[in-house]
Short mmCIF file of C-alpha atoms in Angstrom, two decimals:
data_model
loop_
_atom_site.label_atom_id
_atom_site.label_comp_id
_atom_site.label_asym_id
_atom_site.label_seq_id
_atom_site.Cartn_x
_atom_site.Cartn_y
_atom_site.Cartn_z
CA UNK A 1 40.01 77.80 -26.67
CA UNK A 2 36.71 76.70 -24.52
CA UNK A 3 37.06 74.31 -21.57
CA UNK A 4 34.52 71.73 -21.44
CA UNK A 5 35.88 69.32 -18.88
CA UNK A 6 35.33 70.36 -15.40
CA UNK A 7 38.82 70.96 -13.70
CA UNK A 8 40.61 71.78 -16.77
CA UNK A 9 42.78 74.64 -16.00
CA UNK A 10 41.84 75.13 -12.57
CA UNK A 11 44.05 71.91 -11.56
CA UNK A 12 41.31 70.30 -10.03
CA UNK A 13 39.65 66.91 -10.10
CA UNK A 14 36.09 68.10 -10.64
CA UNK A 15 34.63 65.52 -12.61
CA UNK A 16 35.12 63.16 -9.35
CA UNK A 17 34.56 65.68 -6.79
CA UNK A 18 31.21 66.10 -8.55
CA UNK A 19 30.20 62.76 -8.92
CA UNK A 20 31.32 61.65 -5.73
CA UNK A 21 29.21 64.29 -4.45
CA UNK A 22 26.00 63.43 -6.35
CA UNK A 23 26.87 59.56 -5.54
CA UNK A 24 26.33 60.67 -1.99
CA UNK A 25 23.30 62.48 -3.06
CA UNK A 26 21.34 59.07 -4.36
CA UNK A 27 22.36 56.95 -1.47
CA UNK A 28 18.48 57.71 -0.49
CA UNK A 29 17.46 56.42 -3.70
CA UNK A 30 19.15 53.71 -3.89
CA UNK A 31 17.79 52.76 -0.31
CA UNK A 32 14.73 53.34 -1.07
CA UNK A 33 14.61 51.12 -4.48
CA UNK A 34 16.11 48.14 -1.90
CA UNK A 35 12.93 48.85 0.24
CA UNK A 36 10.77 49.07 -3.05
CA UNK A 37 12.07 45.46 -4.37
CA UNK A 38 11.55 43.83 -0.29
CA UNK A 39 8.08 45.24 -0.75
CA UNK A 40 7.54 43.67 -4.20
CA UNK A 41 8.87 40.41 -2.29
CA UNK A 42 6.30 40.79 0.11
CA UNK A 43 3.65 41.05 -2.18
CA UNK A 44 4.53 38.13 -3.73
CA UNK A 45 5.18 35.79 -0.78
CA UNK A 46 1.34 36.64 0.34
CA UNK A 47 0.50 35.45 -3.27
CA UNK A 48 1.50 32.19 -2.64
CA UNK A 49 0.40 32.25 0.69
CA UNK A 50 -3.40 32.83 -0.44
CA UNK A 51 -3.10 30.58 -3.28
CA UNK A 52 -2.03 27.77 -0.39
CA UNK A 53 -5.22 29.36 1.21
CA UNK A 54 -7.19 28.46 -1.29
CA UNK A 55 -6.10 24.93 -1.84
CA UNK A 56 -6.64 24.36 2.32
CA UNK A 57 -9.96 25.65 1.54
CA UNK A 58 -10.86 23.88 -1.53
CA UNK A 59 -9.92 20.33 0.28
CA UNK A 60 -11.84 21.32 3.64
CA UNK A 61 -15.09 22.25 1.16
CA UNK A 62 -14.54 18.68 -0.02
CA UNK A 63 -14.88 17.00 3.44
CA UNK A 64 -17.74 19.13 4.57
CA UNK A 65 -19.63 17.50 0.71
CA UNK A 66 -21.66 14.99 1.81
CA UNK A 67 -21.03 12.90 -1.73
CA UNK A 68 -17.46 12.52 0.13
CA UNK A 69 -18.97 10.66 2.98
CA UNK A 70 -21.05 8.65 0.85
CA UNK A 71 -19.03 7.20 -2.13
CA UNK A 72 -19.00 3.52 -2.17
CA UNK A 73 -16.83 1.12 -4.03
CA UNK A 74 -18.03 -2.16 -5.16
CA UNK A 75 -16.24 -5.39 -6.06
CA UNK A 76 -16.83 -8.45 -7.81
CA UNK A 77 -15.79 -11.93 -7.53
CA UNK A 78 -14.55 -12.49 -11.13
CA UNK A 79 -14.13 -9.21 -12.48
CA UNK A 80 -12.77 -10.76 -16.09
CA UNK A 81 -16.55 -11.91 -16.52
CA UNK A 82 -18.07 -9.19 -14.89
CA UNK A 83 -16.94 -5.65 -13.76
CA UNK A 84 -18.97 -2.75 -11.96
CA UNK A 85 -19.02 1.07 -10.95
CA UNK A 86 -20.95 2.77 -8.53
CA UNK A 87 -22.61 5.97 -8.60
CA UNK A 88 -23.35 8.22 -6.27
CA UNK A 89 -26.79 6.80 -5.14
CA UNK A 90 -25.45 3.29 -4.95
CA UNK A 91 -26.82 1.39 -1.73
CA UNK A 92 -24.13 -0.94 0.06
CA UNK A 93 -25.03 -4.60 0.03
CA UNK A 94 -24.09 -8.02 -2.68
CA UNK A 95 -25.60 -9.18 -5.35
CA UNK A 96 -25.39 -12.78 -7.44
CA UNK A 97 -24.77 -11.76 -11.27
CA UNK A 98 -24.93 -14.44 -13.60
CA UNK A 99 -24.53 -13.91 -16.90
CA UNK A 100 -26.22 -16.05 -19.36
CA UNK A 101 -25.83 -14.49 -22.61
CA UNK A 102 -23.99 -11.56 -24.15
CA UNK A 103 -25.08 -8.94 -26.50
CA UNK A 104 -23.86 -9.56 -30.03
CA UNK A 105 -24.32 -7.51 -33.81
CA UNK A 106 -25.34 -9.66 -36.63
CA UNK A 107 -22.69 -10.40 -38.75
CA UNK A 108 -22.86 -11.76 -42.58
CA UNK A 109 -20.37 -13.19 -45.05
CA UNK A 110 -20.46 -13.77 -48.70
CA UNK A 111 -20.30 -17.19 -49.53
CA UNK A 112 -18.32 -16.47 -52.63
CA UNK A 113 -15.06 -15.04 -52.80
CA UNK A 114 -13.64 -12.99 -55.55
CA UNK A 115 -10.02 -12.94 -57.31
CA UNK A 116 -9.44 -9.54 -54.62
CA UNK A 117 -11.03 -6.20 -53.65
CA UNK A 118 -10.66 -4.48 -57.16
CA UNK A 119 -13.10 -7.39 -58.46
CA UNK A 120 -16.25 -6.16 -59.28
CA UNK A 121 -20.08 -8.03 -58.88
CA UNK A 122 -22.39 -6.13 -61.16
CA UNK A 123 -24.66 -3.47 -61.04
CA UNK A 124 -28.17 -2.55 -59.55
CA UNK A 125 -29.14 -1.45 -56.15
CA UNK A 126 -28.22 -2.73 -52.64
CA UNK A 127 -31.11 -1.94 -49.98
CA UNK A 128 -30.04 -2.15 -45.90
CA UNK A 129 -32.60 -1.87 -43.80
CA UNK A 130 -32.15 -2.24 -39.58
CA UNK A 131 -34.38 -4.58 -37.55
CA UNK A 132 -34.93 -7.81 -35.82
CA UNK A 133 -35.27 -11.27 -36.96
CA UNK A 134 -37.93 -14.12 -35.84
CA UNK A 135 -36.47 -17.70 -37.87
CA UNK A 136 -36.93 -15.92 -41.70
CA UNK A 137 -39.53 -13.53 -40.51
CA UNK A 138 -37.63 -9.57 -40.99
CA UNK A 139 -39.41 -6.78 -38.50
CA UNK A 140 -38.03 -3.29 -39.52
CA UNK A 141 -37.14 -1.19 -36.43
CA UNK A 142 -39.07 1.42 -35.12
CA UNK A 143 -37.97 5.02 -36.29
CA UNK A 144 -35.53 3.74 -38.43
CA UNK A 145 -35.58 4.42 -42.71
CA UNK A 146 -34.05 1.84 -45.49
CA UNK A 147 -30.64 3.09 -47.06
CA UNK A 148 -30.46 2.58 -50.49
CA UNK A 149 -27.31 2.53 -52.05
CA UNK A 150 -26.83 3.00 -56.24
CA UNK A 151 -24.06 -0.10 -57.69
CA UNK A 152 -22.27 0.64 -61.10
CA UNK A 153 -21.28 -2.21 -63.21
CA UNK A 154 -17.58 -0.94 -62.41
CA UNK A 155 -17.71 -0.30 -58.75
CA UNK A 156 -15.08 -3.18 -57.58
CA UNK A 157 -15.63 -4.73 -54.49
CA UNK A 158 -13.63 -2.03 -52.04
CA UNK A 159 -15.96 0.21 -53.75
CA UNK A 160 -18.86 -1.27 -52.53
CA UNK A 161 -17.22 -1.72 -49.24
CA UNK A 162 -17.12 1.87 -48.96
CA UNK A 163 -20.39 3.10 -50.37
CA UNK A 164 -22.18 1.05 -47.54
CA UNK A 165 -19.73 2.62 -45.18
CA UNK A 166 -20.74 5.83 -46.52
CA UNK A 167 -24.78 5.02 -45.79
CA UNK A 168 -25.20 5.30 -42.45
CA UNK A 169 -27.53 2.34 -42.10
CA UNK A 170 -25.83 1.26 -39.02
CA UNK A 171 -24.11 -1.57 -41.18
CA UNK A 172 -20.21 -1.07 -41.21
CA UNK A 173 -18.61 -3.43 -44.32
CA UNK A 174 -14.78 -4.61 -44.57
CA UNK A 175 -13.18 -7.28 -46.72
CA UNK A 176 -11.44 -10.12 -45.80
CA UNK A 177 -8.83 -11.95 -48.12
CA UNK A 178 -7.23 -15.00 -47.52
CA UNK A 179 -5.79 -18.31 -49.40
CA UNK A 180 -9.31 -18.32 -51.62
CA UNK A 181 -9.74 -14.46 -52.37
CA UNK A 182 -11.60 -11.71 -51.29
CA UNK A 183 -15.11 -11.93 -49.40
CA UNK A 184 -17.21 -9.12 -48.13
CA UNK A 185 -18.36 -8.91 -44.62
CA UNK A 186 -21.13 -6.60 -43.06
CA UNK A 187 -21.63 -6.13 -39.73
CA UNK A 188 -24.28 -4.16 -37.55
CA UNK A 189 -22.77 -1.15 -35.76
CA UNK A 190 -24.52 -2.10 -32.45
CA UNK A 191 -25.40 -4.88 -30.16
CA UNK A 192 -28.97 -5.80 -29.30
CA UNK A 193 -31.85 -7.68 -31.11
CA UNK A 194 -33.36 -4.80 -32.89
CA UNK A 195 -30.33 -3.92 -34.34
CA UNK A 196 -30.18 -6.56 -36.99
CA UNK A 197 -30.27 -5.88 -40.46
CA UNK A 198 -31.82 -7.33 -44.12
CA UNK A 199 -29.76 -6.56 -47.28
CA UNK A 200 -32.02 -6.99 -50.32
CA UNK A 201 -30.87 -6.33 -54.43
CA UNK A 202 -32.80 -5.46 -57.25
CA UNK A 203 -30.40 -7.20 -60.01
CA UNK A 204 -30.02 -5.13 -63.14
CA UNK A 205 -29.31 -9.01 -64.30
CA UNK A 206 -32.79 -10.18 -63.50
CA UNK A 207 -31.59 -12.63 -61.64
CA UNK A 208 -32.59 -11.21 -58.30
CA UNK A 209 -31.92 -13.25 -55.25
CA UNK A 210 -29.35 -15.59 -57.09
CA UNK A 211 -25.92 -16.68 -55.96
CA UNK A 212 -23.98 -14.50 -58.86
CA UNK A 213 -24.18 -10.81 -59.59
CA UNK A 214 -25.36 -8.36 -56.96
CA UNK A 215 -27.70 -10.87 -55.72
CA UNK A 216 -24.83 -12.22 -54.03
CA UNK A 217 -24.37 -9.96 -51.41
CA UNK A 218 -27.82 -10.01 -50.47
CA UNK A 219 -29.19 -11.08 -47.05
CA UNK A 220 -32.99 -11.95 -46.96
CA UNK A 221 -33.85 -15.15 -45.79
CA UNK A 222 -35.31 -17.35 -46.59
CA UNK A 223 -34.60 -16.38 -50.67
CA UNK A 224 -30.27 -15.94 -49.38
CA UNK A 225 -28.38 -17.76 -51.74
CA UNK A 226 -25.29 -15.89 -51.66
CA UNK A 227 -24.44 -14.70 -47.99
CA UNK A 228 -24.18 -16.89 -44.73
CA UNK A 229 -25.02 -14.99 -41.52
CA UNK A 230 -22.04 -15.69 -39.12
CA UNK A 231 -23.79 -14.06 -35.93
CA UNK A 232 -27.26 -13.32 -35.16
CA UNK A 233 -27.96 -10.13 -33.15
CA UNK A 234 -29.05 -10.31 -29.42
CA UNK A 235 -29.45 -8.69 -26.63
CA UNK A 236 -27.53 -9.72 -22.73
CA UNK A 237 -29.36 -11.86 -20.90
CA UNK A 238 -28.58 -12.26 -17.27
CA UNK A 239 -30.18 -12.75 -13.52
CA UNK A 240 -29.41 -10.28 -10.35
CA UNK A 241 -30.33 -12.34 -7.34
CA UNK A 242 -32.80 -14.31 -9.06
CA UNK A 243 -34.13 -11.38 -11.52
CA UNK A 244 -34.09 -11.74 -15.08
CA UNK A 245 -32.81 -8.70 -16.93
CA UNK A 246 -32.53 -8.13 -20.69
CA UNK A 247 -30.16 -5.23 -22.18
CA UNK A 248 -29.33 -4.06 -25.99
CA UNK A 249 -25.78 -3.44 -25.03
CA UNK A 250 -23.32 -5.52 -22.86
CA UNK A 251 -23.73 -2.12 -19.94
CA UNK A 252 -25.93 -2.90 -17.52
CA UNK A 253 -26.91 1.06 -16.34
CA UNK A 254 -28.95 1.74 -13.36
CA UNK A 255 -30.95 -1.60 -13.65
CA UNK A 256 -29.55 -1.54 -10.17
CA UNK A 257 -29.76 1.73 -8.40
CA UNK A 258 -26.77 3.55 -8.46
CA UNK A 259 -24.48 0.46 -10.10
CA UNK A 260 -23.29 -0.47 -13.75
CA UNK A 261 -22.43 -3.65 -14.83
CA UNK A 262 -20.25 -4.61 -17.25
CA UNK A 263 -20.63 -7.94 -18.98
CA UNK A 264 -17.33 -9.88 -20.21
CA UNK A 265 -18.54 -13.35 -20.65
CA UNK A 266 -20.88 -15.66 -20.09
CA UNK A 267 -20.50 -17.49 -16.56
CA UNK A 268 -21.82 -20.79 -15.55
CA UNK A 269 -22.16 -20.05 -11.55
CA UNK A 270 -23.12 -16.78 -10.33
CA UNK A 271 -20.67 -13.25 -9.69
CA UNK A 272 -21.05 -12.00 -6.26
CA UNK A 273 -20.67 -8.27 -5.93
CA UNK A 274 -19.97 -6.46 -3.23
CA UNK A 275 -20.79 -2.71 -2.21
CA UNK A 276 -19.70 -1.04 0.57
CA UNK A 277 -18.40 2.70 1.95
CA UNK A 278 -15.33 3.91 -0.08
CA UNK A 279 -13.09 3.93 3.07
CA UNK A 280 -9.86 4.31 0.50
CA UNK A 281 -11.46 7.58 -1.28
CA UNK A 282 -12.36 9.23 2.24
CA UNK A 283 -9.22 8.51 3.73
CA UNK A 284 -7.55 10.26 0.67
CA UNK A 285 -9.29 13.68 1.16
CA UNK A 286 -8.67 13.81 4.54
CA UNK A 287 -4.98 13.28 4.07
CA UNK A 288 -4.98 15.80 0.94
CA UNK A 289 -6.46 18.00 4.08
CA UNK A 290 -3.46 17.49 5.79
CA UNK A 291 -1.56 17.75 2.50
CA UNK A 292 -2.38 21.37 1.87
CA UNK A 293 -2.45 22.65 6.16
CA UNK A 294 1.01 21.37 6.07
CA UNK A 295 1.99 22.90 2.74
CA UNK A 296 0.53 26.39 4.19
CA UNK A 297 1.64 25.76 7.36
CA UNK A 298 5.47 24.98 6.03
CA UNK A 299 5.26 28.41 4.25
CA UNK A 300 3.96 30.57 6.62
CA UNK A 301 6.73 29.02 9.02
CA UNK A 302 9.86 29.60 6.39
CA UNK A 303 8.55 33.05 6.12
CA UNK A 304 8.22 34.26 9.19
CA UNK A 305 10.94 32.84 11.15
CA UNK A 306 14.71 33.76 12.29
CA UNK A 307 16.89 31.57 11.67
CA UNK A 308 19.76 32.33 14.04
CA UNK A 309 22.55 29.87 12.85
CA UNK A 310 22.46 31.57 9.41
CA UNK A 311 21.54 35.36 10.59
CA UNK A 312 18.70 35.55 7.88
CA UNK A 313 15.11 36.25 8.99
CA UNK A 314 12.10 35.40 6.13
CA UNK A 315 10.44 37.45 4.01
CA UNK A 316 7.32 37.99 6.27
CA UNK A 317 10.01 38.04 9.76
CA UNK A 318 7.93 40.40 12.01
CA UNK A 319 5.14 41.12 9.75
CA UNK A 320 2.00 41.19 12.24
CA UNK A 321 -0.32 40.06 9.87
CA UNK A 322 1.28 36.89 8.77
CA UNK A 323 2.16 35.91 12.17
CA UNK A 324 -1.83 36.58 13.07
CA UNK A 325 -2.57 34.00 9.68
CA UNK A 326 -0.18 31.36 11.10
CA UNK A 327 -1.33 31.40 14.97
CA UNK A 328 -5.34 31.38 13.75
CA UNK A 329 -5.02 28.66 11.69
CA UNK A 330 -2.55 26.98 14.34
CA UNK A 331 -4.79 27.28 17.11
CA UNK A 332 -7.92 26.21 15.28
CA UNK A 333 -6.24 23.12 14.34
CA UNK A 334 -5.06 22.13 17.74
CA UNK A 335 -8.42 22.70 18.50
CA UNK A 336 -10.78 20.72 20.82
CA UNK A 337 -14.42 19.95 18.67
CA UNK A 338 -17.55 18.87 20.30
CA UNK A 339 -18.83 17.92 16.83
CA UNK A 340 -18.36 14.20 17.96
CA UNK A 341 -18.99 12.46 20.92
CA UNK A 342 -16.15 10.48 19.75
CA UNK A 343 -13.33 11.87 18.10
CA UNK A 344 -12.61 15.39 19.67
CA UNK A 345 -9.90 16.55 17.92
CA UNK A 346 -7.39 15.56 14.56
CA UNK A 347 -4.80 13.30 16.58
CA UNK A 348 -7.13 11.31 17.53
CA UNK A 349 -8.10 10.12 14.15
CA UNK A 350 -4.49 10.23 13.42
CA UNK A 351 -3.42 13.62 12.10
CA UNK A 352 -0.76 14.23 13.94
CA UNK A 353 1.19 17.96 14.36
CA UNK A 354 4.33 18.26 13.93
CA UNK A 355 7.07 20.22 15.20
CA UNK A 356 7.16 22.17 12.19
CA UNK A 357 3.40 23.17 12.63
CA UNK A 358 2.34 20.42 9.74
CA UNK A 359 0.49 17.58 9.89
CA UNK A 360 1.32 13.84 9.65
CA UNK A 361 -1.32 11.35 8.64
CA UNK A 362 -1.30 8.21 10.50
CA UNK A 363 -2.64 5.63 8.06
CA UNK A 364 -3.57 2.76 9.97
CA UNK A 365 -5.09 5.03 13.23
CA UNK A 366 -6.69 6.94 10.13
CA UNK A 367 -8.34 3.27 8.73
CA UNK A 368 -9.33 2.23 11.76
CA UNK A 369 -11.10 5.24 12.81
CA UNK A 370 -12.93 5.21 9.85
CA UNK A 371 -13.75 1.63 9.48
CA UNK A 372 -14.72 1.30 13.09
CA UNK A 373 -17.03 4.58 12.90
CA UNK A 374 -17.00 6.59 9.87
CA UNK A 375 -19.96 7.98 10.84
CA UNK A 376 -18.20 9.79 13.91
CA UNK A 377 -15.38 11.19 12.04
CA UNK A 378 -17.60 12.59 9.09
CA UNK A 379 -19.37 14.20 12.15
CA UNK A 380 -15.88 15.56 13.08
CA UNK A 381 -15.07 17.51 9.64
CA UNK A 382 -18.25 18.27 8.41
CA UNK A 383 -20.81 18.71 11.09
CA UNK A 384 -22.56 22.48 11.40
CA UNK A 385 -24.25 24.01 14.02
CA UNK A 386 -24.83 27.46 13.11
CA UNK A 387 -25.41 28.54 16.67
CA UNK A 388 -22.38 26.90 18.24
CA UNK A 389 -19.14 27.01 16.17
CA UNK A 390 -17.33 24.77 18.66
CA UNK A 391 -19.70 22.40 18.04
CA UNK A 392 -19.17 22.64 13.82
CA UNK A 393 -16.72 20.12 12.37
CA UNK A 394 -13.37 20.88 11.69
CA UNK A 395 -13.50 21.16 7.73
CA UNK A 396 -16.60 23.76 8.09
CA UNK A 397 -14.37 25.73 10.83
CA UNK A 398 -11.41 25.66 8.55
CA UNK A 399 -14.18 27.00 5.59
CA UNK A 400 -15.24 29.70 6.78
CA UNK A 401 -11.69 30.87 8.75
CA UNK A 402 -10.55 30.47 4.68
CA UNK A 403 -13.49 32.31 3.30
CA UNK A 404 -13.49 35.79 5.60
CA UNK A 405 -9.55 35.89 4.88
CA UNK A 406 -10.02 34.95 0.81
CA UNK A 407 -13.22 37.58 0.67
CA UNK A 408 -13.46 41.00 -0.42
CA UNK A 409 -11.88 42.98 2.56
CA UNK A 410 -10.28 39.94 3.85
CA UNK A 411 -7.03 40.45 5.13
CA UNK A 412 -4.99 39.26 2.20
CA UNK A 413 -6.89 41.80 -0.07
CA UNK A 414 -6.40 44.40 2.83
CA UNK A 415 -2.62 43.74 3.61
CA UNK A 416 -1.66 43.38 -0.36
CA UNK A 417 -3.49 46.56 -1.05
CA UNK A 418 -1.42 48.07 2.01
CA UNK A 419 1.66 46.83 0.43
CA UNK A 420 1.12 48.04 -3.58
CA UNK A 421 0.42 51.80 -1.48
CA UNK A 422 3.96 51.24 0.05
CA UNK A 423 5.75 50.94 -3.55
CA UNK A 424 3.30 54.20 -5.32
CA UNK A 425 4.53 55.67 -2.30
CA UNK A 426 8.44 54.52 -2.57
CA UNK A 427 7.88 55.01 -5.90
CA UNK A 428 6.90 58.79 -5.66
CA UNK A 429 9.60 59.45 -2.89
CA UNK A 430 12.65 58.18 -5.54
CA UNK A 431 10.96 60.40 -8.19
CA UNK A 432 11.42 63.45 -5.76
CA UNK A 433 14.76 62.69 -4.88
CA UNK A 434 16.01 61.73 -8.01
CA UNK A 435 14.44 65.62 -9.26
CA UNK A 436 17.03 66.86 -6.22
CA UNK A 437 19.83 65.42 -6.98
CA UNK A 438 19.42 65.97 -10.67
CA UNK A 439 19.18 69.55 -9.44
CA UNK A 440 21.98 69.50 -7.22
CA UNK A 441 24.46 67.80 -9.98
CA UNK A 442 23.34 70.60 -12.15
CA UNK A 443 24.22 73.29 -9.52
CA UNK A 444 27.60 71.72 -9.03
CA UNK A 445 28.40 71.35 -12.49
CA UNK A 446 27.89 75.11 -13.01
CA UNK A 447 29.70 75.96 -9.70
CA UNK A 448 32.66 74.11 -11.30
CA UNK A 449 32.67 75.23 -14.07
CA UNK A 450 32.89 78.89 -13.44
CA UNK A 451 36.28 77.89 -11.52
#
């Protein structure tokens, strides 16, 4: 009978000796797949490190934009009657808005109503034509073509309704029914004096321009009989300090430099505006700044510490290179900058280190600073002197400290590269010893066996 156990017969424990043996054989691997997973660990902590890099970077390019510096906000005095943005080119100063009349579509009505919306009116065709109106006198507008639109003796009035709908005449139609039945209502698609309309028929009852029939719906003064215009179309009139200004739509864009108005309602005394420096908006990116320093900062610190209450050191704990990212960026915010002549370094516009290496914002030092010379602390983040780094603001230091160590053979391409080398390496080592001790288990196994 053949013996295929190992220690069957011989009155040894083989199968153990053996394994035991080979056990002791992959202690190396298994060492070195601990060191493989650490480096993995590595790689991934300077991941987030450079994408925190990235973000500190991204908010110090936004304080060394001059748009930052020079975003106002404006504000008005009754903002339900009239409301306004600023743009980018918008000059600080106020203004007296009065509004005097709003923009409006012409709106018609029939006079008569019908039993409901499945009624129908008669057959022909309706014409719709855009343009302005003098008293009865019609002026097509410029560029614009008449819509005609084909009636069937049993299109109903929701028919109809739709058809003109369907046009694009820049006339929208709906139907309103109440206690007395069903009336059709047209109404331009935009405000403004030229963008009136005239609705003529051509009757197939002969009776063109009568108060019956398809005539009925018909707008084309002064032969209307059957429609009632509700609202004439105008344009906004208002004044800005004095100035008369005329608009198609209720927006007033750019009639001011860098400033749209919106108009709400008419007013019967004027709307002072006011435009001045966005203080709120600049304050806000400089404490995103501080924001994303203190987020780096925070994880450079967890990572590279020893904590010696708990016996666990970080990830990065001794790692040269993310000790060197920590004290440049460190010592370049504790910085002195001669980019002012007032403010000389971050505390004293209230950014304020902490013990942890982050920063705290100081809101009401930060306000003041800026409303009592934003000038000087724009010159301390985004001044540049090419010749004279100390003399560069803090946000164009911070910029270019981001940008050599985010480049191409920056150091967190250099020291990630390093580390993915480590694991082909660690990788190449267990695939050697893993060869040897599958070797070795094979050598025993025969050695065994011949007992």
């Amino acid at each position: 009978m053949a013996i295929t156990s190992l220690g069957i017969g011989s009155g040894l424990d083989s199968e153990s000796i053996v394994t035991q043996l080979v056990a002791l054989k992959k202690e190396p691997i298994n060492a070195l797949a601990t060191k493989a997973s650490t480096i993995q660990t590595k790689i991934s902590t300077y991941g987030k490190i450079q994408s925190a890099v990235s973000a500190l970077q991204t908010a110090a390019q936004k304080l060394t934009n001059p748009s930052n510096w020079t975003s106002t906000k404006a504000t008005s005095s009754d903002s339900a009657a009239l409301s306004v943005a600023t743009g980018s080119n918008a000059a600080g100063g106020n203004y007296n808005v009065q509004v005097n009349q709003l923009a409006a579509t012409q709106s018609i009505v029939t006079n008569a109503a019908r039993a409901n919306s499945n009624a129908t009116v008669g057959s022909g065709t309706l014409t719709l034509q855009a343009g302005s109106w003098s008293g009865s006198v019609f002026t097509p507008k410029s560029g614009t073509l008449p819509a005609t639109i084909n009636i069937a003796a049993s299109d109903s009035l929701g028919t109809i309704r739709d058809k003109i709908n369907a046009a694009g005449a820049g006339v929208t139609a709906s139907i309103i029914t109440d206690a007395n039945g069903a009336r059709l209502v047209m109404q331009s698609t935009s405000t403004g004096a030229t963008n009136g309309f005239q609705v003529t028929a051509d009757d197939d009852d002969t009776l063109d321009n009568d108060a019956t029939g398809l005539s009925s719906l018909a707008y084309n003064p002064p032969a209307t009989l059957g429609t009632t215009r509700t609202q004439s179309a105008a344009n906004a009139l208002a004044t800005i300090n004095g100035v008369a200004v005329e608009s198609s739509e209720n927006n007033l864009n750019e009639v001011v430099s860098g400033l749209s108005f919106t108009l709400n309602k008419v007013t019967t005394s004027p709307v002072t505006v006011s435009v001045a420096q966005d203080t709120e908006a600049i304050a806000k990116s400089i404490s995103d700044f501080a924001t994303a320093y203190t987020s780096l900062a925070t994880l450079l610190q967890e990572n590279t510490k020893y904590d010696a209450g708990s016996k666990s050191a970080g990830v990065l704990q001794g790692d040269s290179t993310a000790l060197s990212i920590l004290n440049q960026f460190r010592s370049l915010m504790g910085a002195e900058s001669g980019a002012s002549s007032v403010f000389s370094t971050l505390s004293a516009i209230g950014l304020e280190t902490q013990s942890g290496g982050g920063l705290r914002v100081n809101n009401d030092k930060l306000n003041n600073a800026l409303k009592s010379n934003a000038a000087e602390v724009k010159k301390l983040f985004a001044n540049t002197d090419v010749g004279n780094a100390s003399l560069s603001g803090m946000a164009v230091r911070i910029n270019t400290l981001t940008s050599s160590m985010l480049g191409i053979g920056g150091v967190f391409a250099t020291r990630t590269e390093g580390l993915k080398q480590s694991v082909k390496n660690n990788e190449m080592q267990q695939s050697v010893l893993k060869d040897r001790a599958s070797a070795y288990e094979k050598m025993l196994r025969a050695q065994y066996g011949a007992l």
